[in-house]
Amino acid sequence: MADEEDDIVLSELDDDELVEQMFDDLYDGLKEEIEEGVNILLERGWQPYDILTKALVGGMTIVGKDFRDGILFVPEVLLAANAMKGGMAILKPLLVETGAPRVGKMVIGTVKGDIHDIGKNLVSMMMEGAGFEVVDLGINNPVESYLEALETEAPDILGMSALLTTTMPYMKVVIDTLVEKGLRDDYIVLVGGAPLNEEFGKAIGADAYCRDAAVAVETAKTFVARKHNQLAAG
Amino acid sequence: MCPAMTSLPDDTTLRTEGLDARGSGRVLVIGCGAIAREILAIRDRNGWSHLDLTCLPAILHNHPERITDAVRTAVTAHRADYETIFVAYADCGTGGQLEAACAEIGVEMIAGPHCYSFFEGNEVFAARDEITAFYLTDFLVRQFDAFVWKPLGLDRHPDLRDMYFAHYDRLVYQAQTDDPALTDKAKRCAERLGLPFERRMTGYGDLQDTLARWAQR
C-alpha cells in the first residue's frame, strides 16, 4: 500500500484525480504534497479561489467531519491544518490579486487569561477558506483589545475562544461591555472552545456557540446572510 | 495489616481503573485516581481509619466532560454503605457542572479550580495569576507519557510540540513529595516540551486541610 502511494506522481493525475488525491494528502497531513498539488492546479490555469474551495476546504471538511465523528483526533486535525496552511500560504497573495469573493469579516481572539489558540487558529483558517476576511487578535485579549478591533475593523462577526473553564466566563465580560456601550447588536457574536456548550453560549448572550471550526463557518454564513437580508428588507 | 492501610495499585491501574473502596469506615471519599496516593498518605499519617477511599480512573483528567456523571454514579453506588460521602475533586474542567451536581446530591467537594490550585493553596495559586505555566504534579510526572505526550500525539508527531506549547514559558513541577528521581524525571519532561523548568515544593496544600475537616465529620 505504502509502495503504491509512493509511486503516485501528482502531475500525472487528471484534475479530478488530483483533487481526490489532495483530499487524501490533507487527511494524512502531508504539507509538501499539498503545496505541490496547489502549484500544479495553478499551472493548469485553475483560479486560486477554486483551488481553495474545491481542493483545500473540501478536504478539510472531510477532516472536520471525521473529527466530529471521533474517527480523527486533535493531532491528526492539526497536521491536516498545517498542510492546508501550506497551501493557503501560496494562495493568499493570489486571492488578493484576483479579488476572490468576500463573504464577510470577522475579528477573532482568545480571551484574557487564556493562551490556547489551536481551536481559534483552525476557525480562522476555515473562515478564510470560506471567503471571510479574518482579523486575528491572538491570545490573552482583554475587553479593550476587542473593542478597539471592533471599532477599527468594523467586522460583521466577533469570535471569542477559550479552552479553560476559568477563562470562559470572560466572554460574558466582553458581551456585557458591548451591551453597556450600546454596541451589542452591531455584531454577530460567536463563541467556541472545548469546555463551552450551547447553554453557556445562550446564558452569556452570544448569538451562537460553535462546537468546531466547520460549524463556525456554517453558522457565520447563516448569520451574515440573515443580516444582509434584514438590511435589504430595510 | 493495619486496618487503616490500603494497598495502593500501581499508577497504570489508577489511571485506567481507579481504586476500589476498602469497604469499611463510616466516611467515604470519592476521589480522582491522580490524587489517590496523596489522600492515602494523609489519611494513614493521621490514623483516620474511619475514612475510606475509592477513586475514579485518573484518566478522566483528560476528559473532564465525563467527570460529573462518573462522580454522580459513584455517589449513588456507595450512598447506602457510608454515613457521609465527600468528593475529592475540584472543578477540574467541568465548568461548574460538578459543583452543581454535588450541591444537588448533597455532597461536599474540594474548593478551587483544579489540583494544581489546591496543591499550591487556592489563595496562593490565584494570587500568582500565571497563565503561561504548564503544571505537573507527582502523579503527572510519573504518568507524563500517558497523560501528556501520547494523548497530544507527540509520540507520533513530535513536530506538533510547538503548536501546543509555543505560548507557555515554563513547566512548573508542583512536588508533593521530596523525591530527587521524580524531580529528574520532571526536568526531562520540561526538556521534552522545550520549556524552562521550575520546581515548587507544595506538599499537599489545601488537600490536607480539606481532608482534616472531612475526617472530623
Coordinates of C-alpha atoms in Angstrom, one line a residue:
Chain A
M1 CA 0.0 0.0 0.0
A2 CA 2.7 2.4 1.0
D3 CA 4.7 1.5 -2.1
E4 CA 1.7 2.2 -4.3
E5 CA 1.3 5.6 -2.6
D6 CA 4.9 6.3 -3.1
D7 CA 4.5 5.7 -6.8
I8 CA 1.8 8.4 -7.2
V9 CA 3.1 11.3 -9.3
L10 CA 0.7 14.2 -8.7
S11 CA 1.4 15.9 -12.0
E12 CA 0.4 12.8 -13.9
L13 CA -3.1 12.8 -12.4
D14 CA -6.0 14.5 -14.2
D15 CA -7.7 17.3 -12.3
D16 CA -10.4 15.2 -10.6
E17 CA -7.9 12.6 -9.5
L18 CA -5.5 15.3 -8.3
V19 CA -8.2 16.9 -6.2
E20 CA -9.2 13.5 -4.8
Q21 CA -5.5 12.8 -4.0
M22 CA -5.2 16.2 -2.3
F23 CA -8.2 15.3 -0.1
D24 CA -6.2 12.2 0.9
D25 CA -3.0 14.1 1.4
L26 CA -4.8 16.7 3.6
Y27 CA -6.3 13.9 5.6
D28 CA -2.8 12.5 6.1
G29 CA -1.3 15.9 6.9
L30 CA 1.2 15.9 4.0
K31 CA 2.1 19.6 3.7
E32 CA 4.6 19.3 0.9
E33 CA 2.3 17.2 -1.3
I34 CA -0.5 19.8 -0.7
E35 CA 1.8 22.6 -1.8
E36 CA 2.8 20.6 -4.8
G37 CA -0.9 19.9 -5.7
V38 CA -1.8 23.6 -5.3
N39 CA 1.1 24.6 -7.6
I40 CA 0.1 22.0 -10.2
L41 CA -3.5 23.3 -10.3
L42 CA -2.3 26.9 -10.6
E43 CA -0.1 25.8 -13.6
R44 CA -3.2 24.2 -15.1
G45 CA -5.0 27.5 -15.0
W46 CA -7.2 26.9 -12.0
Q47 CA -8.4 30.1 -10.2
P48 CA -6.9 30.4 -6.7
Y49 CA -10.4 30.6 -5.3
D50 CA -11.4 27.3 -6.9
I51 CA -8.3 25.6 -5.6
L52 CA -9.1 26.9 -2.1
T53 CA -12.7 25.9 -2.0
K54 CA -12.7 22.7 -4.1
A55 CA -9.4 21.1 -3.0
L56 CA -8.4 22.6 0.3
V57 CA -11.7 23.4 2.0
G58 CA -13.3 20.3 0.5
G59 CA -10.5 18.2 2.1
M60 CA -10.7 19.9 5.4
T61 CA -14.4 19.5 5.5
I62 CA -13.9 15.7 5.5
V63 CA -11.2 16.1 8.2
G64 CA -13.7 18.1 10.3
K65 CA -16.4 15.6 9.8
D66 CA -14.2 12.7 10.9
F67 CA -13.0 14.7 13.9
R68 CA -16.7 15.3 14.9
D69 CA -17.4 11.6 14.5
G70 CA -14.5 10.6 16.7
I71 CA -12.5 9.0 13.8
L72 CA -9.8 11.6 13.8
F73 CA -8.3 13.3 16.9
V74 CA -6.7 16.6 17.6
P75 CA -3.1 15.7 16.5
E76 CA -4.3 14.5 13.1
V77 CA -6.5 17.6 12.7
L78 CA -3.5 19.8 13.5
L79 CA -1.4 18.0 10.9
A80 CA -4.1 18.4 8.3
A81 CA -4.5 22.1 9.2
N82 CA -0.7 22.5 8.9
A83 CA -0.9 21.0 5.4
M84 CA -3.8 23.3 4.5
K85 CA -1.8 26.3 5.8
G86 CA 1.0 25.4 3.4
G87 CA -1.5 25.6 0.5
M88 CA -3.1 28.7 1.8
A89 CA 0.3 30.5 2.0
I90 CA 0.6 30.0 -1.7
L91 CA -2.9 31.0 -2.5
K92 CA -3.4 34.0 -0.2
P93 CA -1.5 36.6 -2.2
L94 CA -3.1 35.4 -5.4
L95 CA -6.6 35.6 -3.8
V96 CA -5.9 39.2 -3.0
E97 CA -4.8 39.9 -6.6
T98 CA -7.7 38.0 -8.2
G99 CA -10.3 39.6 -6.0
A100 CA -11.9 36.5 -4.6
P101 CA -15.5 36.9 -3.3
R102 CA -15.7 38.2 0.3
V103 CA -18.5 36.7 2.4
G104 CA -17.9 38.9 5.5
K105 CA -15.4 40.0 8.0
M106 CA -14.5 38.5 11.4
V107 CA -12.5 39.7 14.4
I108 CA -11.4 36.7 16.5
G109 CA -9.3 36.2 19.6
T110 CA -8.7 34.0 22.6
V111 CA -10.0 35.7 25.8
K112 CA -8.0 37.3 28.6
G113 CA -6.1 34.8 30.8
D114 CA -6.1 32.1 28.1
I115 CA -3.1 31.3 25.9
H116 CA -4.7 28.4 24.0
D117 CA -5.1 29.1 20.3
I118 CA -5.3 25.8 18.4
G119 CA -9.1 25.9 18.0
K120 CA -9.1 29.6 17.3
N121 CA -6.4 29.1 14.6
L122 CA -8.5 26.4 13.0
V123 CA -11.5 28.5 12.9
S124 CA -9.6 31.4 11.4
M125 CA -8.2 29.2 8.7
M126 CA -11.5 27.7 7.8
M127 CA -13.2 31.1 7.8
E128 CA -10.6 32.4 5.5
G129 CA -11.1 29.4 3.3
A130 CA -14.8 30.1 3.2
G131 CA -14.2 33.6 1.9
F132 CA -14.3 35.6 5.2
E133 CA -11.7 38.3 5.9
V134 CA -10.3 37.4 9.3
V135 CA -8.5 39.7 11.8
D136 CA -6.9 37.5 14.4
L137 CA -6.1 39.2 17.7
G138 CA -4.2 36.3 19.0
I139 CA -4.3 35.2 22.7
N140 CA -5.0 36.7 26.1
N141 CA -7.3 39.5 24.9
P142 CA -8.8 41.9 27.4
V143 CA -12.1 43.6 26.6
E144 CA -10.2 46.7 25.5
S145 CA -8.5 44.8 22.6
Y146 CA -11.8 43.5 21.3
L147 CA -13.4 47.0 21.5
E148 CA -10.5 48.6 19.7
A149 CA -10.5 46.0 16.9
L150 CA -14.3 46.2 16.5
E151 CA -14.0 50.0 16.1
T152 CA -11.1 49.9 13.7
E153 CA -12.0 46.8 11.7
A154 CA -15.8 47.2 11.6
P155 CA -16.4 43.4 11.2
D156 CA -19.7 41.6 10.8
I157 CA -18.6 39.0 13.4
L158 CA -16.9 38.9 16.7
G159 CA -15.4 35.5 17.6
M160 CA -14.2 34.5 21.0
S161 CA -12.4 31.4 22.1
A162 CA -11.5 29.9 25.5
L163 CA -10.1 26.5 26.5
L164 CA -10.3 26.9 30.2
T165 CA -13.4 26.8 32.4
T166 CA -11.6 29.5 34.4
T167 CA -11.4 31.9 31.4
M168 CA -14.6 31.2 29.5
P169 CA -16.7 33.5 31.8
Y170 CA -14.6 36.4 30.5
M171 CA -16.6 36.1 27.3
K172 CA -19.6 37.4 29.2
V173 CA -17.5 40.4 30.4
V174 CA -16.9 41.3 26.7
I175 CA -20.5 40.8 25.7
D176 CA -21.8 42.8 28.7
T177 CA -19.4 45.6 27.8
L178 CA -20.8 45.7 24.3
V179 CA -24.3 45.8 25.7
E180 CA -23.4 48.7 28.1
K181 CA -21.9 50.6 25.2
G182 CA -24.9 50.0 23.0
L183 CA -22.8 48.1 20.5
R184 CA -24.0 44.5 21.0
D185 CA -26.5 44.5 18.1
D186 CA -23.9 45.8 15.7
Y187 CA -22.1 42.4 15.7
I188 CA -22.8 38.7 15.3
V189 CA -21.1 37.2 18.4
L190 CA -19.9 33.6 18.0
V191 CA -18.2 31.7 20.8
G192 CA -16.3 28.4 21.0
G193 CA -13.9 26.3 22.9
A194 CA -13.7 22.8 24.4
P195 CA -15.5 23.5 27.8
L196 CA -18.3 25.5 26.3
N197 CA -21.7 24.3 25.3
E198 CA -24.8 25.8 23.7
E199 CA -26.4 26.5 27.1
F200 CA -23.4 28.6 28.1
G201 CA -23.4 30.5 24.8
K202 CA -27.1 31.4 25.4
A203 CA -26.5 32.3 29.0
I204 CA -23.8 34.8 28.2
G205 CA -25.7 36.4 25.4
A206 CA -23.8 35.2 22.4
D207 CA -25.6 34.7 19.1
A208 CA -24.3 31.1 18.8
Y209 CA -21.9 28.5 20.3
C210 CA -19.9 26.8 17.6
R211 CA -18.7 23.3 18.5
D212 CA -16.0 23.2 15.9
A213 CA -14.4 25.1 13.0
A214 CA -16.8 23.6 10.4
V215 CA -19.8 24.6 12.5
A216 CA -18.3 28.1 13.0
V217 CA -18.1 28.6 9.2
E218 CA -21.7 27.4 8.6
T219 CA -23.0 29.4 11.5
A220 CA -21.2 32.5 10.3
K221 CA -22.5 32.2 6.8
T222 CA -26.1 31.7 8.0
F223 CA -25.9 34.8 10.3
V224 CA -24.2 37.0 7.8
A225 CA -26.8 36.1 5.1
R226 CA -29.6 36.8 7.6
K227 CA -28.0 40.1 8.5
H228 CA -27.8 41.0 4.8
N229 CA -31.4 40.0 4.2
Q230 CA -32.5 42.1 7.1
L231 CA -30.6 45.1 5.8
A232 CA -32.1 44.6 2.3
A233 CA -35.6 44.4 3.8
G234 CA -34.8 47.7 5.4
Chain B
M1 CA -2.4 -5.5 58.0
C2 CA -3.3 -2.3 59.8
P3 CA -7.0 -1.6 59.3
A4 CA -6.2 2.0 58.3
M5 CA -3.9 0.9 55.5
T6 CA -5.0 0.3 51.9
S7 CA -2.7 -1.3 49.4
L8 CA -2.3 1.2 46.5
P9 CA -2.5 -0.1 43.0
D10 CA 0.2 0.9 40.5
D11 CA -0.2 4.2 38.6
T12 CA -1.4 2.4 35.4
T13 CA -4.3 0.9 37.3
L14 CA -5.0 4.2 39.0
R15 CA -5.1 5.8 35.5
T16 CA -7.4 3.3 33.9
E17 CA -9.4 1.7 36.6
G18 CA -9.1 3.8 39.7
L19 CA -9.3 2.4 43.2
D20 CA -11.9 0.3 44.9
A21 CA -13.2 1.2 48.4
R22 CA -11.9 -0.9 51.2
G23 CA -15.5 -1.4 52.3
S24 CA -15.1 -0.2 55.9
G25 CA -15.3 3.1 57.7
R26 CA -18.2 5.5 58.1
V27 CA -16.8 8.3 55.8
L28 CA -16.1 7.7 52.2
V29 CA -14.0 9.9 50.0
I30 CA -14.7 9.5 46.2
G31 CA -11.7 11.0 44.5
C32 CA -9.6 11.3 41.4
G33 CA -7.1 8.5 40.8
A34 CA -4.4 11.1 40.3
I35 CA -4.5 12.0 43.9
A36 CA -5.2 8.6 45.5
R37 CA -1.6 8.2 46.7
E38 CA -1.7 11.6 48.4
I39 CA -5.1 11.1 50.0
L40 CA -4.0 7.7 51.4
A41 CA -0.7 9.2 52.6
I42 CA -2.5 12.0 54.5
R43 CA -5.1 9.6 55.9
D44 CA -2.6 7.0 57.1
R45 CA -0.3 9.6 58.6
N46 CA -3.2 10.9 60.7
G47 CA -4.6 7.5 61.5
W48 CA -8.1 8.3 60.2
S49 CA -9.1 4.7 60.0
H50 CA -12.8 5.6 59.7
L51 CA -12.1 7.2 56.4
D52 CA -12.4 5.0 53.3
L53 CA -11.3 5.9 49.8
T54 CA -12.5 5.0 46.3
C55 CA -11.1 6.6 43.2
L56 CA -12.3 7.1 39.7
P57 CA -9.9 6.4 36.8
A58 CA -7.3 9.2 36.8
I59 CA -7.5 9.5 33.0
L60 CA -10.8 11.4 33.5
H61 CA -8.4 14.3 34.0
N62 CA -8.1 14.3 30.2
H63 CA -11.9 14.0 29.7
P64 CA -13.5 16.5 32.1
E65 CA -16.8 16.2 30.4
R66 CA -17.1 12.7 31.8
I67 CA -16.3 13.6 35.4
T68 CA -19.7 14.8 36.7
D69 CA -21.6 11.8 35.6
A70 CA -18.9 9.4 36.9
V71 CA -19.0 11.1 40.3
R72 CA -22.8 11.1 40.4
T73 CA -22.8 7.4 39.6
A74 CA -20.2 6.6 42.3
V75 CA -22.0 8.6 45.0
T76 CA -25.3 6.7 44.2
A77 CA -23.5 3.4 44.2
H78 CA -21.9 4.0 47.7
R79 CA -24.5 6.1 49.4
A80 CA -26.1 3.3 51.4
D81 CA -22.8 2.0 52.7
Y82 CA -21.4 5.1 54.4
E83 CA -22.7 7.8 56.8
T84 CA -21.0 10.6 54.9
I85 CA -19.5 10.9 51.4
F86 CA -17.1 13.6 50.2
V87 CA -15.9 14.2 46.7
A88 CA -12.2 14.8 46.2
Y89 CA -12.4 16.7 43.0
A90 CA -12.1 20.4 42.5
D91 CA -13.9 21.9 39.4
C92 CA -11.4 20.1 37.2
G93 CA -12.6 21.5 33.9
T94 CA -16.3 20.7 34.5
G95 CA -17.2 24.3 34.2
G96 CA -19.3 24.3 37.4
Q97 CA -21.2 21.2 36.5
L98 CA -19.6 19.1 39.2
E99 CA -20.3 21.8 41.8
A100 CA -23.9 21.9 40.7
A101 CA -24.2 18.1 40.8
C102 CA -22.6 17.9 44.2
A103 CA -24.9 20.6 45.6
E104 CA -27.9 18.7 44.1
I105 CA -26.9 15.3 45.6
G106 CA -25.8 16.9 48.9
V107 CA -22.1 16.1 49.0
E108 CA -19.2 18.4 49.6
M109 CA -16.3 18.7 47.1
I110 CA -12.8 20.4 47.2
A111 CA -12.8 24.1 46.7
G112 CA -10.9 25.5 43.7
P113 CA -10.5 25.2 40.0
H114 CA -8.2 22.1 39.9
C115 CA -5.5 20.1 41.8
Y116 CA -2.7 22.5 40.7
S117 CA -4.5 25.2 42.6
F118 CA -5.3 23.3 45.8
F119 CA -1.9 21.6 46.0
E120 CA -0.4 25.1 45.9
G121 CA -3.2 26.5 48.1
N122 CA -6.1 28.2 46.3
E123 CA -5.3 31.7 47.5
V124 CA -1.6 31.5 46.7
F125 CA -2.3 30.0 43.3
A126 CA -4.9 32.6 42.4
A127 CA -2.6 35.4 43.5
R128 CA 0.2 34.1 41.2
D129 CA -2.2 34.6 38.2
E130 CA 0.1 32.6 36.0
I131 CA -1.3 31.8 32.6
T132 CA 1.9 30.7 30.8
A133 CA 2.9 27.9 33.2
F134 CA 2.3 24.2 32.3
Y135 CA 1.9 22.2 35.6
L136 CA 2.8 18.7 36.6
T137 CA 2.2 17.0 39.9
D138 CA 4.0 14.0 41.3
F139 CA 1.4 11.7 39.6
L140 CA 1.5 13.5 36.3
V141 CA 5.3 13.4 36.2
R142 CA 5.2 9.7 36.7
Q143 CA 2.4 9.4 34.1
F144 CA 3.7 12.1 31.7
D145 CA 3.7 9.9 28.6
A146 CA 0.2 8.5 29.3
F147 CA -1.4 11.9 30.2
V148 CA 0.5 14.4 28.0
W149 CA 2.9 13.0 25.4
K150 CA 0.8 10.3 23.8
P151 CA -2.7 12.0 24.0
L152 CA -1.3 15.0 22.3
G153 CA 0.2 12.7 19.6
L154 CA 3.7 13.8 20.3
D155 CA 4.9 10.2 20.2
R156 CA 3.8 10.0 16.6
H157 CA 4.3 13.6 15.6
P158 CA 6.9 15.4 17.7
D159 CA 6.8 18.3 15.3
L160 CA 3.4 19.3 16.7
R161 CA 5.1 20.2 20.0
D162 CA 5.4 23.9 19.3
M163 CA 1.8 24.2 18.1
Y164 CA 0.7 23.1 21.6
F165 CA 3.3 24.8 23.8
A166 CA 4.5 27.9 21.9
H167 CA 2.8 30.2 24.3
Y168 CA 3.9 28.5 27.5
D169 CA 7.1 29.9 29.1
R170 CA 7.8 27.2 31.7
L171 CA 7.0 23.9 33.2
V172 CA 6.2 24.1 36.9
Y173 CA 6.6 20.8 38.8
Q174 CA 4.5 21.0 41.9
A175 CA 6.2 18.5 44.1
Q176 CA 4.0 16.8 46.7
T177 CA 7.0 14.7 48.0
D178 CA 10.7 15.3 48.0
D179 CA 11.9 12.7 45.5
P180 CA 15.1 13.5 43.6
A181 CA 14.4 10.8 41.0
L182 CA 11.0 12.3 40.3
T183 CA 12.5 15.8 40.1
D184 CA 14.9 14.5 37.5
K185 CA 12.1 13.0 35.5
A186 CA 10.1 16.3 35.7
K187 CA 13.2 18.1 34.4
R188 CA 13.3 15.7 31.5
C189 CA 9.6 16.3 30.8
A190 CA 10.3 20.0 30.6
E191 CA 13.2 19.4 28.2
R192 CA 10.9 17.2 26.0
L193 CA 8.4 20.1 25.9
G194 CA 11.1 22.6 25.2
L195 CA 10.2 24.6 28.3
P196 CA 12.3 26.0 31.2
F197 CA 11.9 24.1 34.4
E198 CA 10.8 25.2 37.8
R199 CA 10.2 23.1 40.9
R200 CA 7.9 24.1 43.7
M201 CA 7.6 22.0 46.8
T202 CA 3.9 22.3 47.5
G203 CA 3.3 19.3 49.7
Y204 CA -0.4 18.5 49.9
G205 CA -1.6 22.1 50.2
D206 CA -5.3 22.6 50.8
L207 CA -5.9 18.9 50.3
Q208 CA -4.6 18.2 53.8
D209 CA -6.8 20.8 55.4
T210 CA -9.8 19.7 53.5
L211 CA -9.3 16.1 54.5
A212 CA -8.8 17.0 58.1
R213 CA -12.1 18.8 58.1
W214 CA -13.8 15.9 56.4
A215 CA -12.3 13.4 58.9
Q216 CA -13.9 15.4 61.8
R217 CA -17.4 14.8 60.5

